[in-house]
Each structure stands twice: as structure tokens, then as C-alpha cells.
mmCIF file of C-alpha atoms in Angstrom:
data_model
loop_
_atom_site.group_PDB
_atom_site.id
_atom_site.type_symbol
_atom_site.label_atom_id
_atom_site.label_comp_id
_atom_site.label_asym_id
_atom_site.label_seq_id
_atom_site.Cartn_x
_atom_site.Cartn_y
_atom_site.Cartn_z
ATOM 1 C CA UNK A 7 -17.219 14.074 15.296
ATOM 2 C CA UNK A 8 -20.235 11.584 14.494
ATOM 3 C CA UNK A 9 -20.857 9.037 17.179
ATOM 4 C CA UNK A 10 -21.586 6.497 14.446
ATOM 5 C CA UNK A 11 -18.645 6.929 12.074
ATOM 6 C CA UNK A 12 -16.739 4.180 10.949
ATOM 7 C CA UNK A 13 -12.994 3.886 9.854
ATOM 8 C CA UNK A 14 -11.824 1.562 7.137
ATOM 9 C CA UNK A 15 -8.635 0.189 5.945
ATOM 10 C CA UNK A 16 -7.705 1.102 2.415
ATOM 11 C CA UNK A 17 -6.252 -2.198 1.898
ATOM 12 C CA UNK A 18 -9.578 -4.035 2.073
ATOM 13 C CA UNK A 19 -11.248 -1.948 -0.594
ATOM 14 C CA UNK A 20 -9.040 -1.637 -3.552
ATOM 15 C CA UNK A 21 -10.137 -2.136 -6.754
ATOM 16 C CA UNK A 22 -8.465 -4.669 -9.060
ATOM 17 C CA UNK A 23 -9.695 -5.260 -12.778
ATOM 18 C CA UNK A 24 -7.835 -7.359 -15.605
ATOM 19 C CA UNK A 25 -9.296 -6.517 -19.409
ATOM 20 C CA UNK A 26 -8.432 -8.305 -22.033
ATOM 21 C CA UNK A 27 -8.667 -6.346 -25.242
ATOM 22 C CA UNK A 28 -10.528 -8.289 -27.653
ATOM 23 C CA UNK A 29 -12.733 -5.200 -29.164
ATOM 24 C CA UNK A 30 -12.694 -3.274 -32.078
ATOM 25 C CA UNK A 31 -9.722 -0.594 -31.794
ATOM 26 C CA UNK A 32 -10.971 3.125 -31.174
ATOM 27 C CA UNK A 33 -9.457 4.297 -34.137
ATOM 28 C CA UNK A 34 -7.501 2.986 -37.624
ATOM 29 C CA UNK A 35 -4.066 2.555 -35.630
ATOM 30 C CA UNK A 36 -5.289 -0.692 -33.773
ATOM 31 C CA UNK A 37 -5.029 0.965 -30.337
ATOM 32 C CA UNK A 38 -7.170 1.547 -27.767
ATOM 33 C CA UNK A 39 -7.863 5.425 -26.600
ATOM 34 C CA UNK A 40 -9.928 7.685 -24.645
ATOM 35 C CA UNK A 41 -13.330 6.219 -24.901
ATOM 36 C CA UNK A 42 -12.445 2.520 -23.754
ATOM 37 C CA UNK A 43 -10.063 3.447 -21.134
ATOM 38 C CA UNK A 44 -12.458 6.180 -19.751
ATOM 39 C CA UNK A 45 -15.151 3.739 -19.118
ATOM 40 C CA UNK A 46 -13.341 1.462 -17.692
ATOM 41 C CA UNK A 47 -11.437 3.991 -15.225
ATOM 42 C CA UNK A 48 -14.954 5.340 -14.088
ATOM 43 C CA UNK A 49 -15.956 1.629 -13.227
ATOM 44 C CA UNK A 50 -12.870 0.943 -11.246
ATOM 45 C CA UNK A 51 -13.530 3.988 -9.443
ATOM 46 C CA UNK A 52 -16.928 3.397 -9.121
ATOM 47 C CA UNK A 53 -16.432 -0.364 -7.225
ATOM 48 C CA UNK A 54 -13.568 1.261 -5.144
ATOM 49 C CA UNK A 55 -15.521 4.262 -3.809
ATOM 50 C CA UNK A 56 -18.557 1.684 -3.523
ATOM 51 C CA UNK A 57 -16.400 -0.800 -0.965
ATOM 52 C CA UNK A 58 -15.442 2.107 0.607
ATOM 53 C CA UNK A 59 -18.652 4.047 1.227
ATOM 54 C CA UNK A 60 -20.422 0.861 1.605
ATOM 55 C CA UNK A 61 -23.167 1.406 -0.662
ATOM 56 C CA UNK A 62 -24.157 1.275 -4.226
ATOM 57 C CA UNK A 63 -24.679 4.448 -4.902
ATOM 58 C CA UNK A 64 -21.545 6.817 -5.848
ATOM 59 C CA UNK A 65 -21.375 9.376 -8.580
ATOM 60 C CA UNK A 66 -18.272 10.832 -10.305
ATOM 61 C CA UNK A 67 -17.513 14.318 -9.197
ATOM 62 C CA UNK A 68 -14.167 15.100 -10.791
ATOM 63 C CA UNK A 69 -11.278 13.494 -13.005
ATOM 64 C CA UNK A 70 -7.819 14.561 -12.832
ATOM 65 C CA UNK A 71 -4.746 13.508 -14.667
ATOM 66 C CA UNK A 72 -6.143 11.944 -17.740
ATOM 67 C CA UNK A 73 -2.691 11.228 -19.614
ATOM 68 C CA UNK A 74 -1.641 8.976 -21.926
ATOM 69 C CA UNK A 75 1.854 7.394 -21.705
ATOM 70 C CA UNK A 76 1.554 4.779 -23.982
ATOM 71 C CA UNK A 77 -0.950 3.396 -26.486
ATOM 72 C CA UNK A 78 -2.914 0.175 -25.604
ATOM 73 C CA UNK A 79 -3.374 -2.022 -28.754
ATOM 74 C CA UNK A 80 -5.867 -4.599 -29.497
ATOM 75 C CA UNK A 81 -5.412 -8.046 -28.044
ATOM 76 C CA UNK A 82 -3.092 -6.803 -24.998
ATOM 77 C CA UNK A 83 -4.015 -7.336 -21.200
ATOM 78 C CA UNK A 84 -5.301 -4.135 -19.617
ATOM 79 C CA UNK A 85 -4.964 -3.994 -15.750
ATOM 80 C CA UNK A 86 -6.420 -1.590 -13.547
ATOM 81 C CA UNK A 87 -5.957 -1.326 -9.671
ATOM 82 C CA UNK A 88 -7.720 1.733 -7.896
ATOM 83 C CA UNK A 89 -7.085 2.727 -4.303
ATOM 84 C CA UNK A 90 -8.960 5.527 -1.895
ATOM 85 C CA UNK A 91 -6.371 7.693 -1.050
ATOM 86 C CA UNK A 92 -8.183 10.393 0.692
ATOM 87 C CA UNK A 93 -11.729 10.665 2.554
ATOM 88 C CA UNK A 94 -13.451 13.890 3.216
ATOM 89 C CA UNK A 95 -17.043 13.787 4.602
ATOM 90 C CA UNK A 96 -19.043 12.693 1.666
ATOM 91 C CA UNK A 97 -16.333 12.136 -1.130
ATOM 92 C CA UNK A 98 -13.245 10.101 -1.828
ATOM 93 C CA UNK A 99 -10.657 10.623 -4.075
ATOM 94 C CA UNK A 100 -9.733 7.246 -6.041
ATOM 95 C CA UNK A 101 -6.443 6.594 -7.592
ATOM 96 C CA UNK A 102 -5.980 4.387 -10.434
ATOM 97 C CA UNK A 103 -3.027 3.095 -12.084
ATOM 98 C CA UNK A 104 -3.305 1.378 -15.656
ATOM 99 C CA UNK A 105 -0.908 -1.125 -17.127
ATOM 100 C CA UNK A 106 -0.647 -3.279 -20.378
ATOM 101 C CA UNK A 107 0.323 -6.730 -19.250
ATOM 102 C CA UNK A 108 2.747 -8.183 -21.993
ATOM 103 C CA UNK A 109 3.246 -11.774 -23.237
ATOM 104 C CA UNK A 110 6.280 -12.089 -20.701
ATOM 105 C CA UNK A 111 4.261 -11.204 -17.864
ATOM 106 C CA UNK A 112 5.649 -7.113 -17.711
ATOM 107 C CA UNK A 113 3.662 -4.671 -16.904
ATOM 108 C CA UNK A 114 4.057 -1.456 -18.188
ATOM 109 C CA UNK A 115 2.266 1.945 -16.998
ATOM 110 C CA UNK A 116 -0.043 3.577 -19.525
ATOM 111 C CA UNK A 117 -2.244 5.672 -17.004
ATOM 112 C CA UNK A 118 -2.469 7.051 -13.516
ATOM 113 C CA UNK A 119 -5.687 9.114 -13.036
ATOM 114 C CA UNK A 120 -7.565 10.353 -9.908
ATOM 115 C CA UNK A 121 -11.368 10.372 -9.514
ATOM 116 C CA UNK A 122 -13.394 12.376 -6.942
ATOM 117 C CA UNK A 123 -16.344 10.069 -5.951
ATOM 118 C CA UNK A 124 -19.323 11.308 -3.968
ATOM 119 C CA UNK A 125 -21.543 8.700 -1.818
ATOM 120 C CA UNK A 126 -25.390 9.715 -2.140
ATOM 121 C CA UNK A 127 -28.572 8.651 -0.852
ATOM 122 C CA UNK A 128 -31.864 7.450 -2.905
ATOM 123 C CA UNK A 129 -32.371 11.562 -3.488
ATOM 124 C CA UNK A 130 -28.740 11.973 -5.028
ATOM 125 C CA UNK A 131 -27.884 13.773 -1.476
ATOM 126 C CA UNK A 132 -24.266 13.458 -0.215
ATOM 127 C CA UNK A 133 -24.348 11.200 2.354
ATOM 128 C CA UNK A 134 -21.299 10.608 4.709
ATOM 129 C CA UNK A 135 -18.532 8.079 4.392
ATOM 130 C CA UNK A 136 -16.366 6.002 6.693
ATOM 131 C CA UNK A 137 -12.680 7.743 7.382
ATOM 132 C CA UNK A 138 -9.913 5.985 6.118
ATOM 133 C CA UNK A 139 -7.224 4.074 8.309
ATOM 134 C CA UNK A 140 -3.347 4.765 7.138
ATOM 135 C CA UNK A 141 -1.125 2.039 8.004
ATOM 136 C CA UNK A 142 1.668 2.280 5.515
ATOM 137 C CA UNK A 143 4.390 4.620 4.354
ATOM 138 C CA UNK A 144 2.942 4.139 0.341
ATOM 139 C CA UNK A 145 -0.723 4.880 1.978
ATOM 140 C CA UNK A 146 0.600 8.002 3.713
ATOM 141 C CA UNK A 147 2.400 9.348 1.109
ATOM 142 C CA UNK A 148 -0.554 8.674 -1.355
ATOM 143 C CA UNK A 149 -2.743 10.546 1.233
ATOM 144 C CA UNK A 150 -0.297 13.421 1.590
ATOM 145 C CA UNK A 151 -0.215 13.632 -2.473
ATOM 146 C CA UNK A 152 -4.102 13.290 -2.381
ATOM 147 C CA UNK A 153 -4.588 16.113 0.099
ATOM 148 C CA UNK A 154 -2.094 18.599 -2.202
ATOM 149 C CA UNK A 155 -4.447 17.604 -5.004
ATOM 150 C CA UNK A 156 -7.705 18.572 -2.845
ATOM 151 C CA UNK A 157 -6.178 21.886 -2.213
ATOM 152 C CA UNK A 158 -5.547 22.570 -6.016
ATOM 153 C CA UNK A 159 -8.885 21.214 -7.179
ATOM 154 C CA UNK A 160 -10.251 23.771 -4.602
ATOM 155 C CA UNK A 161 -8.217 26.452 -5.849
ATOM 156 C CA UNK A 162 -9.234 25.972 -9.519
ATOM 157 C CA UNK A 163 -12.992 25.987 -8.286
ATOM 158 C CA UNK A 164 -12.409 29.274 -6.715
ATOM 159 C CA UNK A 165 -10.757 30.899 -9.805
ATOM 160 C CA UNK A 166 -13.465 29.553 -11.999
ATOM 161 C CA UNK A 167 -11.854 26.459 -13.678
#
């Protein structure tokens, strides 16, 4: 165990970003798809990981579960919320939930994605990140699910995927 290890509360470094869609749609159906959403997801994952790791140097190591449940149309408000769900020695899993907010204020789920982010130093070498404090039942459930995804990613790597 590291003598200078830090432990952080997930509530202190949640990412929250709202985007108003005014850009040109990604296709002829006037909806926003992979290109824009993937960029926003990566940005939110990066901000959440930076806050947790207390460094501006983080890199994306893996992306899991990028499925679209509904289209995002031009002019809709897109809300992305990110959480650190698991921390290893140098890596963090960041869960990002994406919603569209309708004019009546109701939010509808568009996507849930999981990013593995790694903190690095100036030479791009992985560095240790603070441990994660789990205080609520929701955080505990997210952390347990994250451990299962970590094991599945490890198994896929061992199987050459």
C-alpha cells in the first residue's frame, strides 16, 4: 500500500455537461449520431478522469457499450453525466449517461457508455490515481458492475479481442 495514496469521494468529481444541438446534423435524417456524440463522450470521460486523478494528463484506453437507444435531433438539448465507477492502480472506469431533454423538461435516455481512462505523466507513462470512496448503495452497485466489466475486458484481452 502506498504511503501517499489518496482516496476520493465519487460525488466530488462527477462530470456534468450540457450541449445544445445547433450544429449541422451528421446525416440527411437531421439527427446527430456517432461522430458528435463520441467526441462529447470522450470529453466528459476526460474531464471526470482528470478531476479524479488530479492531473490534466489522461488518455482513453478503452470504450465499452456505445449503443444508441434513440436519435438526437438538431436543436435538442443533450445532457451528459459522467461518474467514476471503478479505480485500479493507474486506470479509472468512467460511466457516462446521455439524455435528451425535451421542451417539457423530461429527460430521455439516449446512451450509456463506459470509458477506461489512464492517468499518465509527461512521458506518457501511467501514474497512480487516488482510490475511490464508496458511500452510497448506488455507488456500490456501480462499482460492483464495474468490477464485472473489468473482468470481462480482461477476459476479452486474453482471448485476443
